[in-house]
Amino acid sequence: IPGNPLDSFNLARFYLHGNRAQESIPLYSRVIRAYPKTWDAYNERAMAYEEIKEFRKAESDLSFIISHNPAFPDALYNRGHVYFSTRQFDRAIADLNVYIAKCPGDYRGYFARGMVYRQLKRYDEAIVDLSSALFHSENFADCYRFRAEMLRKANREDDAKKDEQKAYEVAKKLKTRKVINREMRARLFNAILFGNTGEAEEAIADGVDLMRYYTITEPMTERISYLS
């Protein structure tokens, strides 16, 4: 474990996002011991606990944040996700209701609550929430797919087919974007490596144009456990 708590924090994040959640936990704990009000450390340690299915510990960390720092809404979202993963759907909805009230422009809350309604077979409410998620993040292929499923449950076959087509188009566009991003990064790396200033400037310009073209934040859906 690094001697500097800041180094521990950075390494913990590296492990958490590198599918090494178990290894991140003692690092987050070290940060918390050194700086007990580092709310991000509690929040991310909870994510690590959830990843390894230590749900009670995850809930404990998130509840601690909620009780001591109401201005940290991500704890509500994440605790709602823990309740979703443990099939405590009423509690999940309660947390997500508060999260959405605090962060009405964040697509994640609507999508997560929509997925809870999906599990409860409350399809009309799921459609409303998934539509709200798409309003705030229209380039969200999974959301189109799940809304198509809900529309089909509601006997709206034509609308479901439209969503399936939209999901295909968005997924194709995002895949293209990722390929172009990789190419742009490779060009920039080579330009810097070989000291070609002009090439580096051109690569950066391509990256800026790409961002202007898409102007989206790709939704992070890997943490949503789609219960069947």
Tab-separated table of C-alpha atoms in Angstrom:
chain	number	residue	atom	x	y	z
A	1	ILE	CA	0.000	0.000	0.000
A	2	PRO	CA	1.454	3.408	-0.935
A	3	GLY	CA	2.573	5.562	1.981
A	4	ASN	CA	0.795	8.680	0.705
A	5	PRO	CA	-3.030	8.572	1.110
A	6	LEU	CA	-3.450	10.477	-2.159
A	7	ASP	CA	-1.415	7.818	-3.947
A	8	SER	CA	-3.592	5.180	-2.286
A	9	PHE	CA	-6.700	6.959	-3.556
A	10	ASN	CA	-5.434	7.112	-7.126
A	11	LEU	CA	-4.344	3.469	-7.069
A	12	ALA	CA	-7.691	2.423	-5.576
A	13	ARG	CA	-9.493	4.099	-8.455
A	14	PHE	CA	-7.209	2.417	-10.937
A	15	TYR	CA	-8.035	-0.969	-9.399
A	16	LEU	CA	-11.776	-0.263	-9.154
A	17	HIS	CA	-12.077	0.702	-12.814
A	18	GLY	CA	-9.722	-2.073	-13.845
A	19	ASN	CA	-11.951	-4.880	-12.561
A	20	ARG	CA	-9.850	-5.344	-9.432
A	21	ALA	CA	-12.421	-4.216	-6.891
A	22	GLN	CA	-11.189	-6.495	-4.101
A	23	GLU	CA	-7.727	-4.936	-4.246
A	24	SER	CA	-9.143	-1.415	-4.146
A	25	ILE	CA	-10.931	-1.826	-0.809
A	26	PRO	CA	-7.922	-1.699	1.594
A	27	LEU	CA	-6.650	1.330	-0.304
A	28	TYR	CA	-9.940	3.185	0.090
A	29	SER	CA	-9.981	2.188	3.768
A	30	ARG	CA	-6.540	3.709	4.234
A	31	VAL	CA	-7.726	6.989	2.705
A	32	ILE	CA	-10.787	7.007	4.993
A	33	ARG	CA	-8.652	6.418	8.079
A	34	ALA	CA	-6.403	9.331	7.121
A	35	TYR	CA	-9.228	11.651	5.988
A	36	PRO	CA	-12.571	10.512	7.503
A	37	LYS	CA	-14.637	13.028	5.526
A	38	THR	CA	-13.455	11.960	2.088
A	39	TRP	CA	-16.937	11.144	0.828
A	40	ASP	CA	-15.709	9.983	-2.576
A	41	ALA	CA	-13.679	7.284	-0.838
A	42	TYR	CA	-16.748	5.922	0.983
A	43	ASN	CA	-18.784	6.110	-2.224
A	44	GLU	CA	-16.217	4.297	-4.339
A	45	ARG	CA	-15.478	1.722	-1.642
A	46	ALA	CA	-19.212	0.994	-1.648
A	47	MET	CA	-19.039	0.442	-5.413
A	48	ALA	CA	-16.166	-1.976	-4.831
A	49	TYR	CA	-18.127	-3.826	-2.138
A	50	GLU	CA	-21.094	-4.083	-4.476
A	51	GLU	CA	-18.865	-5.419	-7.232
A	52	ILE	CA	-17.800	-8.317	-4.997
A	53	LYS	CA	-21.398	-8.727	-3.727
A	54	GLU	CA	-20.717	-7.463	-0.210
A	55	PHE	CA	-24.029	-5.636	-0.325
A	56	ARG	CA	-24.427	-4.906	3.393
A	57	LYS	CA	-21.038	-3.229	3.538
A	58	ALA	CA	-21.866	-1.238	0.417
A	59	GLU	CA	-25.151	-0.110	1.928
A	60	SER	CA	-23.392	0.819	5.176
A	61	ASP	CA	-20.890	3.094	3.423
A	62	LEU	CA	-23.575	4.790	1.359
A	63	SER	CA	-25.934	5.231	4.308
A	64	PHE	CA	-23.072	6.829	6.249
A	65	ILE	CA	-22.613	9.398	3.479
A	66	ILE	CA	-26.345	10.101	3.217
A	67	SER	CA	-26.678	10.670	6.961
A	68	HIS	CA	-23.600	12.906	7.240
A	69	ASN	CA	-23.532	14.740	3.907
A	70	PRO	CA	-26.930	15.215	2.201
A	71	ALA	CA	-25.178	17.311	-0.462
A	72	PHE	CA	-23.628	14.157	-1.967
A	73	PRO	CA	-26.462	12.835	-4.171
A	74	ASP	CA	-24.414	10.084	-5.859
A	75	ALA	CA	-24.722	8.108	-2.638
A	76	LEU	CA	-28.490	7.990	-3.152
A	77	TYR	CA	-28.092	6.775	-6.723
A	78	ASN	CA	-25.601	4.104	-5.713
A	79	ARG	CA	-27.617	2.936	-2.707
A	80	GLY	CA	-30.627	2.705	-5.002
A	81	HIS	CA	-28.513	0.489	-7.224
A	82	VAL	CA	-27.549	-1.699	-4.246
A	83	TYR	CA	-31.220	-2.071	-3.336
A	84	PHE	CA	-31.978	-2.914	-6.969
A	85	SER	CA	-29.272	-5.583	-6.984
A	86	THR	CA	-30.702	-7.104	-3.787
A	87	ARG	CA	-34.276	-6.915	-5.100
A	88	GLN	CA	-35.391	-4.371	-2.503
A	89	PHE	CA	-37.340	-2.553	-5.157
A	90	ASP	CA	-39.430	-0.241	-2.956
A	91	ARG	CA	-36.284	1.048	-1.276
A	92	ALA	CA	-34.602	1.447	-4.646
A	93	ILE	CA	-37.486	3.564	-5.924
A	94	ALA	CA	-37.460	5.690	-2.763
A	95	ASP	CA	-33.745	6.497	-3.128
A	96	LEU	CA	-34.022	7.115	-6.847
A	97	ASN	CA	-37.007	9.427	-6.346
A	98	VAL	CA	-34.888	11.622	-4.081
A	99	TYR	CA	-31.917	11.409	-6.446
A	100	ILE	CA	-34.020	12.501	-9.427
A	101	ALA	CA	-35.447	15.397	-7.401
A	102	LYS	CA	-31.903	16.518	-6.589
A	103	CYS	CA	-30.466	15.841	-10.063
A	104	PRO	CA	-33.334	16.174	-12.539
A	105	GLY	CA	-30.999	16.517	-15.515
A	106	ASP	CA	-29.117	13.256	-14.971
A	107	TYR	CA	-30.321	10.442	-17.239
A	108	ARG	CA	-28.946	7.774	-14.868
A	109	GLY	CA	-31.668	8.240	-12.263
A	110	TYR	CA	-34.502	7.863	-14.771
A	111	PHE	CA	-32.883	4.865	-16.419
A	112	ALA	CA	-32.260	3.095	-13.115
A	113	ARG	CA	-35.783	3.743	-11.860
A	114	GLY	CA	-37.146	2.616	-15.219
A	115	MET	CA	-35.308	-0.660	-14.805
A	116	VAL	CA	-36.862	-1.107	-11.356
A	117	TYR	CA	-40.317	-0.555	-12.848
A	118	ARG	CA	-39.423	-3.108	-15.521
A	119	GLN	CA	-38.797	-5.708	-12.818
A	120	LEU	CA	-42.098	-4.831	-11.164
A	121	LYS	CA	-43.888	-5.169	-14.541
A	122	ARG	CA	-45.045	-1.548	-14.272
A	123	TYR	CA	-44.443	-1.062	-17.957
A	124	ASP	CA	-46.132	2.309	-18.503
A	125	GLU	CA	-44.043	3.872	-15.730
A	126	ALA	CA	-40.935	2.217	-17.139
A	127	ILE	CA	-41.644	3.743	-20.561
A	128	VAL	CA	-42.030	7.206	-19.043
A	129	ASP	CA	-38.711	6.943	-17.174
A	130	LEU	CA	-36.791	5.473	-20.103
A	131	SER	CA	-38.173	8.257	-22.299
A	132	SER	CA	-36.913	10.802	-19.759
A	133	ALA	CA	-33.502	9.138	-19.783
A	134	LEU	CA	-33.387	9.419	-23.571
A	135	PHE	CA	-34.440	13.061	-23.402
A	136	HIS	CA	-31.319	13.783	-21.341
A	137	SER	CA	-29.023	11.342	-23.190
A	138	GLU	CA	-30.405	10.533	-26.618
A	139	ASN	CA	-27.407	8.463	-27.745
A	140	PHE	CA	-28.126	5.589	-25.364
A	141	ALA	CA	-28.560	2.367	-27.322
A	142	ASP	CA	-29.417	0.137	-24.349
A	143	CYS	CA	-32.164	2.506	-23.283
A	144	TYR	CA	-33.771	2.294	-26.717
A	145	ARG	CA	-33.575	-1.508	-26.534
A	146	PHE	CA	-35.219	-1.684	-23.141
A	147	ARG	CA	-37.878	0.858	-24.081
A	148	ALA	CA	-38.615	-1.249	-27.156
A	149	GLU	CA	-39.147	-4.219	-24.858
A	150	MET	CA	-41.515	-2.194	-22.659
A	151	LEU	CA	-43.395	-0.839	-25.676
A	152	ARG	CA	-43.901	-4.369	-26.916
A	153	LYS	CA	-45.266	-5.343	-23.504
A	154	ALA	CA	-47.696	-2.440	-23.866
A	155	ASN	CA	-48.793	-3.718	-27.315
A	156	ARG	CA	-47.153	-0.809	-29.156
A	157	GLU	CA	-45.391	-2.876	-31.788
A	158	ASP	CA	-44.766	-0.093	-34.319
A	159	ASP	CA	-43.098	2.114	-31.690
A	160	ALA	CA	-41.074	-0.848	-30.459
A	161	LYS	CA	-39.704	-1.471	-33.958
A	162	LYS	CA	-38.732	2.196	-34.275
A	163	ASP	CA	-36.788	1.997	-31.008
A	164	GLU	CA	-35.021	-1.184	-32.115
A	165	GLN	CA	-33.917	0.546	-35.307
A	166	LYS	CA	-32.776	3.590	-33.334
A	167	ALA	CA	-30.804	1.375	-30.957
A	168	TYR	CA	-29.022	-0.194	-33.936
A	169	GLU	CA	-28.199	3.220	-35.456
A	170	VAL	CA	-26.899	4.666	-32.174
A	171	ALA	CA	-24.797	1.597	-31.399
A	172	LYS	CA	-23.281	1.748	-34.883
A	173	LYS	CA	-22.492	5.456	-34.500
A	174	LEU	CA	-20.885	4.986	-31.080
A	175	LYS	CA	-18.804	2.096	-32.393
A	176	THR	CA	-17.609	4.333	-35.240
A	177	ARG	CA	-16.812	7.074	-32.762
A	178	LYS	CA	-14.678	4.739	-30.648
A	179	VAL	CA	-12.753	3.581	-33.709
A	180	ILE	CA	-12.128	7.177	-34.790
A	181	ASN	CA	-11.083	8.086	-31.247
A	182	ARG	CA	-8.540	5.269	-31.209
A	183	GLU	CA	-7.185	6.389	-34.590
A	184	MET	CA	-6.961	10.007	-33.424
A	185	ARG	CA	-5.129	9.037	-30.236
A	186	ALA	CA	-2.710	6.871	-32.210
A	187	ARG	CA	-1.975	9.731	-34.620
A	188	LEU	CA	-1.417	12.134	-31.726
A	189	PHE	CA	0.891	9.691	-29.947
A	190	ASN	CA	2.964	9.140	-33.085
A	191	ALA	CA	3.141	12.864	-33.762
A	192	ILE	CA	4.433	13.586	-30.274
A	193	LEU	CA	6.795	10.609	-30.362
A	194	PHE	CA	8.418	11.779	-33.576
A	195	GLY	CA	8.252	15.506	-32.797
A	196	ASN	CA	5.954	16.381	-35.701
A	197	THR	CA	4.189	19.489	-34.366
A	198	GLY	CA	2.030	19.976	-37.443
A	199	GLU	CA	0.741	16.418	-37.310
A	200	ALA	CA	-0.024	16.772	-33.592
A	201	GLU	CA	-2.028	19.947	-34.192
A	202	GLU	CA	-3.964	18.245	-36.985
A	203	ALA	CA	-4.734	15.251	-34.769
A	204	ILE	CA	-5.974	17.508	-31.973
A	205	ALA	CA	-8.165	19.409	-34.469
A	206	ASP	CA	-9.667	16.111	-35.609
A	207	GLY	CA	-10.452	15.242	-32.005
A	208	VAL	CA	-12.147	18.607	-31.403
A	209	ASP	CA	-14.234	18.230	-34.574
A	210	LEU	CA	-15.222	14.732	-33.492
A	211	MET	CA	-16.392	15.992	-30.096
A	212	ARG	CA	-18.403	18.768	-31.741
A	213	TYR	CA	-20.024	16.290	-34.106
A	214	TYR	CA	-21.204	13.875	-31.456
A	215	THR	CA	-21.532	16.226	-28.448
A	216	ILE	CA	-22.580	13.366	-26.209
A	217	THR	CA	-21.580	11.646	-23.046
A	218	GLU	CA	-21.604	7.920	-23.661
A	219	PRO	CA	-23.763	6.361	-20.955
A	220	MET	CA	-22.022	4.086	-18.501
A	221	THR	CA	-24.353	1.122	-18.159
A	222	GLU	CA	-22.011	-1.645	-17.077
A	223	ARG	CA	-23.012	-1.261	-13.409
A	224	ILE	CA	-26.699	-1.840	-14.088
A	225	SER	CA	-27.545	-5.424	-13.171
A	226	TYR	CA	-30.367	-6.304	-15.509
A	227	LEU	CA	-32.270	-8.805	-13.410
A	228	SER	CA	-34.191	-11.371	-15.406
